[in-house]
């Protein structure tokens, strides 16, 4: 149990160190231009490119940003990679927590729940409204 709790703490610390991140994906494609005399017309030629596109779903719609090789592409690629790392860490926290939940005895879990609950503080009753004449 202690090993699992230590692992959970380590993964949570890694999560806290997350940098700039964004959802989505980057794809690079090669395309043929369609000119008969171009080198890309040869079946063994890969085509022109690569051309890069950053794609994300926003409100159920796909948004695409065309990118050229350079600093913006590198920046977005780092942010997308960081998001993938973040998601993997989230999945790991859940996996470890499920193993902790399965391993924790019922009586011990009930004791921990009591420790987490704070005592209820009742609000003072307000005086009844009195009308002034």
Coordinates of C-alpha atoms in Angstrom, one line a residue:
X1 CA 0.0 0.0 0.0
X2 CA 2.8 2.4 0.9
X3 CA 4.5 1.7 -2.4
X4 CA 1.3 2.6 -4.3
X5 CA 0.7 5.7 -2.3
X6 CA 4.4 6.8 -3.0
X7 CA 3.9 6.1 -6.7
X8 CA 0.7 8.2 -6.7
X9 CA 2.5 11.1 -5.0
X10 CA 5.3 10.9 -7.5
X11 CA 2.9 11.0 -10.5
X12 CA 1.0 13.9 -8.9
X13 CA 4.3 15.8 -8.6
X14 CA 5.1 15.1 -12.2
X15 CA 1.6 16.5 -13.1
X16 CA 2.3 19.7 -11.2
X17 CA 5.4 20.2 -13.3
X18 CA 3.4 20.3 -16.6
X19 CA 4.3 23.1 -18.9
X20 CA 2.4 24.8 -21.7
X21 CA 0.1 22.3 -23.4
X22 CA -2.6 22.2 -25.9
X23 CA -5.0 19.5 -27.4
X24 CA -4.9 18.5 -31.0
X25 CA -2.5 16.9 -33.5
X26 CA 0.0 17.9 -36.1
X27 CA 0.3 16.0 -39.4
X28 CA 2.8 16.3 -42.2
X29 CA 1.8 15.4 -45.7
X30 CA 3.3 15.3 -49.2
X31 CA 1.2 16.3 -52.2
X32 CA 1.5 16.0 -55.9
X33 CA 1.0 19.2 -57.8
X34 CA -0.6 17.6 -60.9
X35 CA 1.8 19.1 -63.5
X36 CA 2.7 16.4 -66.0
X37 CA 6.4 17.5 -66.3
X38 CA 7.0 17.9 -62.5
X39 CA 9.2 15.5 -60.7
X40 CA 6.3 14.6 -58.4
X41 CA 4.5 13.0 -61.4
X42 CA 6.9 10.1 -61.1
X43 CA 5.2 7.3 -59.1
X44 CA 8.4 6.8 -57.0
X45 CA 8.5 10.5 -56.0
X46 CA 6.9 11.2 -52.6
X47 CA 5.5 14.6 -53.7
X48 CA 6.0 18.1 -52.6
X49 CA 6.2 18.9 -48.9
X50 CA 5.9 18.1 -46.2
X51 CA 3.1 20.5 -45.5
X52 CA 2.0 20.7 -41.8
X53 CA -1.5 21.1 -40.3
X54 CA -2.4 21.6 -36.7
X55 CA -5.9 20.1 -36.1
X56 CA -8.2 20.4 -33.1
X57 CA -11.9 19.9 -32.4
X58 CA -13.7 23.0 -31.0
X59 CA -17.4 22.8 -30.1
X60 CA -17.8 19.6 -32.2
X61 CA -16.2 21.2 -35.3
X62 CA -12.7 20.5 -36.6
X63 CA -10.4 23.5 -36.9
X64 CA -7.2 23.3 -38.9
X65 CA -4.3 25.7 -38.9
X66 CA -1.8 25.3 -41.8
X67 CA 1.8 25.7 -40.7
X68 CA 5.2 26.1 -42.3
X69 CA 8.3 24.5 -40.8
X70 CA 9.7 27.0 -38.3
X71 CA 9.4 28.4 -34.8
X72 CA 5.6 28.3 -34.7
X73 CA 5.4 24.7 -35.8
X74 CA 8.1 23.8 -33.2
X75 CA 6.2 25.6 -30.4
X76 CA 2.9 23.9 -31.2
X77 CA 4.6 20.5 -31.5
X78 CA 6.1 20.9 -28.0
X79 CA 2.7 22.0 -26.6
X80 CA 0.9 19.0 -28.2
X81 CA 3.6 16.6 -26.9
X82 CA 3.3 18.1 -23.4
X83 CA -0.5 17.5 -23.6
X84 CA 0.1 13.9 -24.5
X85 CA 2.5 13.5 -21.6
X86 CA -0.1 15.2 -19.3
X87 CA -2.9 12.8 -20.4
X88 CA -0.6 9.8 -19.9
X89 CA 0.2 11.0 -16.3
X90 CA -3.6 11.5 -15.6
X91 CA -4.3 8.0 -16.8
X92 CA -1.4 6.7 -14.5
X93 CA -2.9 8.5 -11.5
X94 CA -6.2 6.9 -12.1
X95 CA -4.7 3.5 -12.6
X96 CA -2.7 3.7 -9.3
X97 CA -5.7 5.1 -7.4
X98 CA -7.8 2.2 -8.6
X99 CA -5.2 -0.2 -7.4
X100 CA -5.1 1.6 -4.0
X101 CA -8.9 1.5 -3.8
X102 CA -8.9 -2.3 -4.5
X103 CA -6.2 -2.9 -1.9
X104 CA -7.5 -0.7 0.9
X105 CA -9.5 -2.6 3.5
X106 CA -13.1 -1.4 4.0
X107 CA -12.7 -0.4 7.6
X108 CA -9.5 1.6 6.8
X109 CA -11.3 3.4 4.0
X110 CA -14.2 4.3 6.3
X111 CA -11.7 5.8 8.9
X112 CA -10.0 7.9 6.2
X113 CA -13.4 9.2 5.1
X114 CA -14.2 10.3 8.6
X115 CA -10.9 12.2 8.8
X116 CA -11.6 14.0 5.6
X117 CA -15.0 15.3 6.6
X118 CA -15.0 18.6 8.4
X119 CA -17.5 19.1 11.1
X120 CA -20.5 21.0 10.0
X121 CA -20.8 24.5 11.4
X122 CA -24.3 25.7 11.7
X123 CA -25.2 29.2 10.7
X124 CA -26.5 31.5 13.3
X125 CA -30.2 32.1 12.9
X126 CA -31.2 35.5 11.8
X127 CA -33.6 37.5 13.9
X128 CA -37.2 37.6 12.7
X129 CA -38.1 40.6 10.6
X130 CA -39.8 43.2 12.6
X131 CA -41.7 46.1 11.0
X132 CA -41.0 49.5 12.3
X133 CA -43.8 51.9 12.6

